[in-house]
Tab-separated table of C-alpha atoms in Angstrom:
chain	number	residue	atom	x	y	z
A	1	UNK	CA	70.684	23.442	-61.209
A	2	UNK	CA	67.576	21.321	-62.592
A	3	UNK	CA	67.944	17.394	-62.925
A	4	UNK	CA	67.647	15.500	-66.062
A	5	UNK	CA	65.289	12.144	-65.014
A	6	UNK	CA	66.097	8.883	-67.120
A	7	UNK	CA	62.673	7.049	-67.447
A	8	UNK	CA	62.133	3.325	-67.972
A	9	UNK	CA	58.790	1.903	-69.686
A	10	UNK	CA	58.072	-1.905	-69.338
A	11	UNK	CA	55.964	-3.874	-71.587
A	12	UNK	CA	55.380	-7.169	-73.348
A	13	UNK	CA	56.505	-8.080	-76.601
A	14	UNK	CA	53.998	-9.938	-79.221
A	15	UNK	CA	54.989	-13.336	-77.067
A	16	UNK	CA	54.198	-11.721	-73.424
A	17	UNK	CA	57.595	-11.718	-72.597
A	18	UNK	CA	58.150	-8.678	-70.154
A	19	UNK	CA	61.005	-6.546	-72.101
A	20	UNK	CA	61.497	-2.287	-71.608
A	21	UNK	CA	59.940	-0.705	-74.377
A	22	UNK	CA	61.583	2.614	-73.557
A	23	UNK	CA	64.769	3.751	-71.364
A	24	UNK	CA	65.590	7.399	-72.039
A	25	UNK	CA	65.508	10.892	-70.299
A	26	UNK	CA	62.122	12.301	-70.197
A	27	UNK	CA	61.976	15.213	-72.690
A	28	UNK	CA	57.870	16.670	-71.483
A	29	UNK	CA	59.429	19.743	-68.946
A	30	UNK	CA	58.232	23.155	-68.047
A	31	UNK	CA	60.109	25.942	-67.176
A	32	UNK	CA	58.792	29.256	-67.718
A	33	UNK	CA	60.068	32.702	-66.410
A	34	UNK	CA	56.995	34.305	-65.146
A	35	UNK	CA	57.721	31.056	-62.397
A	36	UNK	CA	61.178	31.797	-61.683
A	37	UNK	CA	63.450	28.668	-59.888
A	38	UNK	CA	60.600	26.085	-60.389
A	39	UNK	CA	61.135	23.638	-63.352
A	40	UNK	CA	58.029	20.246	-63.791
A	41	UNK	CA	59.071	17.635	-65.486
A	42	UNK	CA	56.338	14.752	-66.506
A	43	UNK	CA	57.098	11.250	-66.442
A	44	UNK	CA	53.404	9.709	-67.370
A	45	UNK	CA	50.238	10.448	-67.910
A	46	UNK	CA	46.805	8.373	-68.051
A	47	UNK	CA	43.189	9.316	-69.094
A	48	UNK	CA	40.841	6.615	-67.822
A	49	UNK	CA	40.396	4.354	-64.389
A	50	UNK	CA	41.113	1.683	-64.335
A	51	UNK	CA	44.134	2.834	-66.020
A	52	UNK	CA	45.481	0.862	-69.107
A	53	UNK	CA	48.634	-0.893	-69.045
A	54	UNK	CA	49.175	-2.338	-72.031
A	55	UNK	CA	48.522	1.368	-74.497
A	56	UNK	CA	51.304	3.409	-75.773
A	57	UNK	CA	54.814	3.834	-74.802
A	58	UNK	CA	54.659	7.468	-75.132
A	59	UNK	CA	51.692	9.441	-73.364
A	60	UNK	CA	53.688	12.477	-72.123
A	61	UNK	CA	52.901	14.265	-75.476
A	62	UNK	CA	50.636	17.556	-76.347
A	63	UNK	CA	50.591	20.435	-74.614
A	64	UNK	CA	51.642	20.476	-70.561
A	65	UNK	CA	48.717	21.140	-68.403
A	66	UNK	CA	49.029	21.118	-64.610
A	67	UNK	CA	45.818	18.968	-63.621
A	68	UNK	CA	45.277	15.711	-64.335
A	69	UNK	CA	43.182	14.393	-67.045
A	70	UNK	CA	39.619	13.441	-66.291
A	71	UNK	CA	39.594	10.227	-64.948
A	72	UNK	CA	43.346	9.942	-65.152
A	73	UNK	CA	46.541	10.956	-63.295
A	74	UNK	CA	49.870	12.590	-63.838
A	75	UNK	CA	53.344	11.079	-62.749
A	76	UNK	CA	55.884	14.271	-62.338
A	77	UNK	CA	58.446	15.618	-60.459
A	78	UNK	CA	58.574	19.480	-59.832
A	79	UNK	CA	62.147	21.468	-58.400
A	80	UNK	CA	61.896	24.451	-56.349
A	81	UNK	CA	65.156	26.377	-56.345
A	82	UNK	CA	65.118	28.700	-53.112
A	83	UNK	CA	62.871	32.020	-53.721
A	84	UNK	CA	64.805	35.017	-53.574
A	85	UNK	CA	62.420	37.005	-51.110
A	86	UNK	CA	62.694	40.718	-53.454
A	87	UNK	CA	61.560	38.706	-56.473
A	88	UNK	CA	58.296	37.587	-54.442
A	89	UNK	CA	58.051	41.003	-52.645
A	90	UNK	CA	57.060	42.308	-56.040
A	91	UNK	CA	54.128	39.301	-57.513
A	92	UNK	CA	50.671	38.855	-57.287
A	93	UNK	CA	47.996	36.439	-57.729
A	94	UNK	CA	47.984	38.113	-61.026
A	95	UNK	CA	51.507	36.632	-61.768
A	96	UNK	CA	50.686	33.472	-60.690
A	97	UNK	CA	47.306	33.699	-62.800
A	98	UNK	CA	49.804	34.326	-65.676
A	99	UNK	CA	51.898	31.357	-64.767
A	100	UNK	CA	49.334	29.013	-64.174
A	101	UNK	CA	47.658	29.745	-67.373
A	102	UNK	CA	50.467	29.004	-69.789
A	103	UNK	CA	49.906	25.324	-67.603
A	104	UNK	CA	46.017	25.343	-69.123
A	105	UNK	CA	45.161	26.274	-64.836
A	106	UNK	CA	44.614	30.178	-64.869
A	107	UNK	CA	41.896	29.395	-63.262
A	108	UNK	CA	42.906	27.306	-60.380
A	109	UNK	CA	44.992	30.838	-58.669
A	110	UNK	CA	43.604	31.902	-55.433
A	111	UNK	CA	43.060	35.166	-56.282
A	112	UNK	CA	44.419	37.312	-53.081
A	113	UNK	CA	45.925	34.687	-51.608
A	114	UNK	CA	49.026	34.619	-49.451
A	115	UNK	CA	51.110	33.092	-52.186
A	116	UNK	CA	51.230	34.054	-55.790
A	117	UNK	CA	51.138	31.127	-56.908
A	118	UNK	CA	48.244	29.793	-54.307
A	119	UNK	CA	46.277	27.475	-55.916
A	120	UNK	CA	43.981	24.305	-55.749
A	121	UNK	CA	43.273	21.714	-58.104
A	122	UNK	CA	40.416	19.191	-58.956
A	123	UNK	CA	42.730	16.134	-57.838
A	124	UNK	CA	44.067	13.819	-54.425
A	125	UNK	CA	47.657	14.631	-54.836
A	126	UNK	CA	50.574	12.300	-53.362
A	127	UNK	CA	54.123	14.092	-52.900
A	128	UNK	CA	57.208	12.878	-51.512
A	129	UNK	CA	59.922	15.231	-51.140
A	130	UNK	CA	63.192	13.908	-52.372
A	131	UNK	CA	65.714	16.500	-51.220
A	132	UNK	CA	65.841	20.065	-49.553
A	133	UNK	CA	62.883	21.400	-47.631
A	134	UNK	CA	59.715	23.277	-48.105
A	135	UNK	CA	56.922	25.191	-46.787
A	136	UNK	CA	53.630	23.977	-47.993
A	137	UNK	CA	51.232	27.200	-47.495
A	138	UNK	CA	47.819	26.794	-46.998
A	139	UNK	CA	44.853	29.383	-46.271
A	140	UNK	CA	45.818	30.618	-42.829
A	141	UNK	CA	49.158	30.863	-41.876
A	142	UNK	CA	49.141	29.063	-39.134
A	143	UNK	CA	48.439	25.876	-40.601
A	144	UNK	CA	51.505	26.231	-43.075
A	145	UNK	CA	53.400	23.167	-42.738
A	146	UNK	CA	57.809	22.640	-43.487
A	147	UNK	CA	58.231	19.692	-45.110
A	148	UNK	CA	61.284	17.673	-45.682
A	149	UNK	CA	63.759	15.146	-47.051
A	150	UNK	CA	61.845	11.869	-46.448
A	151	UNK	CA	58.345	13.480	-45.689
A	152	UNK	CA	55.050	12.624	-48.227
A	153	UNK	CA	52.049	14.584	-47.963
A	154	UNK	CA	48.419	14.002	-49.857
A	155	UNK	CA	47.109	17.066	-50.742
A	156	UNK	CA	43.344	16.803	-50.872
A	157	UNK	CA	41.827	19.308	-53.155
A	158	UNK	CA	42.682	22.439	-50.868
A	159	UNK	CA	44.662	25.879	-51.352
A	160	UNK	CA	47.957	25.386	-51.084
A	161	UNK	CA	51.294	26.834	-52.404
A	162	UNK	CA	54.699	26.133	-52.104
A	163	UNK	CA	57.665	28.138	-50.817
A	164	UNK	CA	61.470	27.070	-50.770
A	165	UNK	CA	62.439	29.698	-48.151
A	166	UNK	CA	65.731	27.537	-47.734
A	167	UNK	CA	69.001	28.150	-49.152
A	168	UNK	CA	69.100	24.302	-51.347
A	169	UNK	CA	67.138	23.207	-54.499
A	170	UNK	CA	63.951	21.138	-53.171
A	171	UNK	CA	62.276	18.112	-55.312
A	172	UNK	CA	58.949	16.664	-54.885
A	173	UNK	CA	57.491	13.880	-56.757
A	174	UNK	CA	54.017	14.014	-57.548
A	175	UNK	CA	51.174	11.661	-58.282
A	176	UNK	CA	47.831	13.657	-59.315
A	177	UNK	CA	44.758	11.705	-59.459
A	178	UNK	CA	41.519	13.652	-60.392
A	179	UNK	CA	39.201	13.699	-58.263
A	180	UNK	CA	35.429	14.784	-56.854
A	181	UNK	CA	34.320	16.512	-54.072
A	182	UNK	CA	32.409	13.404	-52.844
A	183	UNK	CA	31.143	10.326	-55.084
A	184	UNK	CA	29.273	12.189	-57.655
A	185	UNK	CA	29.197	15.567	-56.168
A	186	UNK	CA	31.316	16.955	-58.217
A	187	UNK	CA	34.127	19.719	-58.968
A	188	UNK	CA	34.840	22.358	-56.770
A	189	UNK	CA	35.144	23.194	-53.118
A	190	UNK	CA	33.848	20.719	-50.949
A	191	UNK	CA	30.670	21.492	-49.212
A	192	UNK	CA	30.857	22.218	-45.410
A	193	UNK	CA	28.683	21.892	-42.113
């Protein structure tokens, strides 16, 4: 069962006294069925670097994309509930094209991959898992890492998907910054020797 998240927003008043300007359970979540057992749920957003502090109280509006926006970063939480292994038999990258495009990402599927939902992103990702366990795919199998309760991982632009093969709900929290290949080099994969 998916977790409701109460959020708290700080800010000043018109004096510069520090008060909460909101304290309420974030409401910007996607489920979707074509991503069975896997529910995001956003907690903030920001669209420039440095990022503003001092803006609206509310930027978790408009549609939910997975990627950050340029410049910005995303703040969100996603649960895993365990894969049921005949479900998976049966996907494709096509699937998780499908999925990922309702999330404004069609693009960002490995298509063939290991995973259906294999996938990269344009971003330096930090993730702490909160609770449960899971596998964190990445291009070769043997490099496919179990994470767990406790454990944080920064996810640097690469393919990656991930896999609750466990038998309890797993939560990461997520910070997505957007990112380059190098300084000024770009989108895309990074170049190699």
């Amino acid at each position: 069962m998916h977790k409701e998240y109460r959020r708290v927003v700080t800010g000043h008043d018109e004096k510069g006294v520090a008060i909460i300007e909101s304290d309420q359970v974030a409401t910007q979540i996607l489920e979707r069925p074509n991503r069975p057992g896997v529910r995001l749920t956003n907690f903030w957003l920001t669209d420039q670097t440095p990022a503003e502090y001092d803006g609206p109280t509310e930027t978790c509006t408009g549609p939910f994309i997975l990627h950050p926006p340029a410049n910005g970063s995303v703040f969100r939480c996603v649960e895993f509930m365990p894969e049921d292994p005949e479900v998976m038999a049966k996907l494709s990258s096509e699937d998780g094209a499908a999925a990922f495009a309702e999330m404004g990402a069609g693009a960002n599927v490995v298509q063939g991959g290991r995973h259906p939902w294999m996938h990269r992103t344009d971003s330096v990702d930090y993730g702490i898992v909160m609770n449960g366990e899971i596998w964190m795919l990445m291009d070769n199998e043997e490099d496919d890492v179990l994470l767990k309760a406790g454990d944080v991982v920064v996810q640097r632009g690469t393919n990656h998907a991930w896999a609750n093969r466990g038998t309890e709900p797993c939560t990461i929290m997520f910070v997505l910054i957007d990112g380059v290949t190098t300084a000024g080099n770009g989108k895309g994969l990074p170049p190699r020797d």
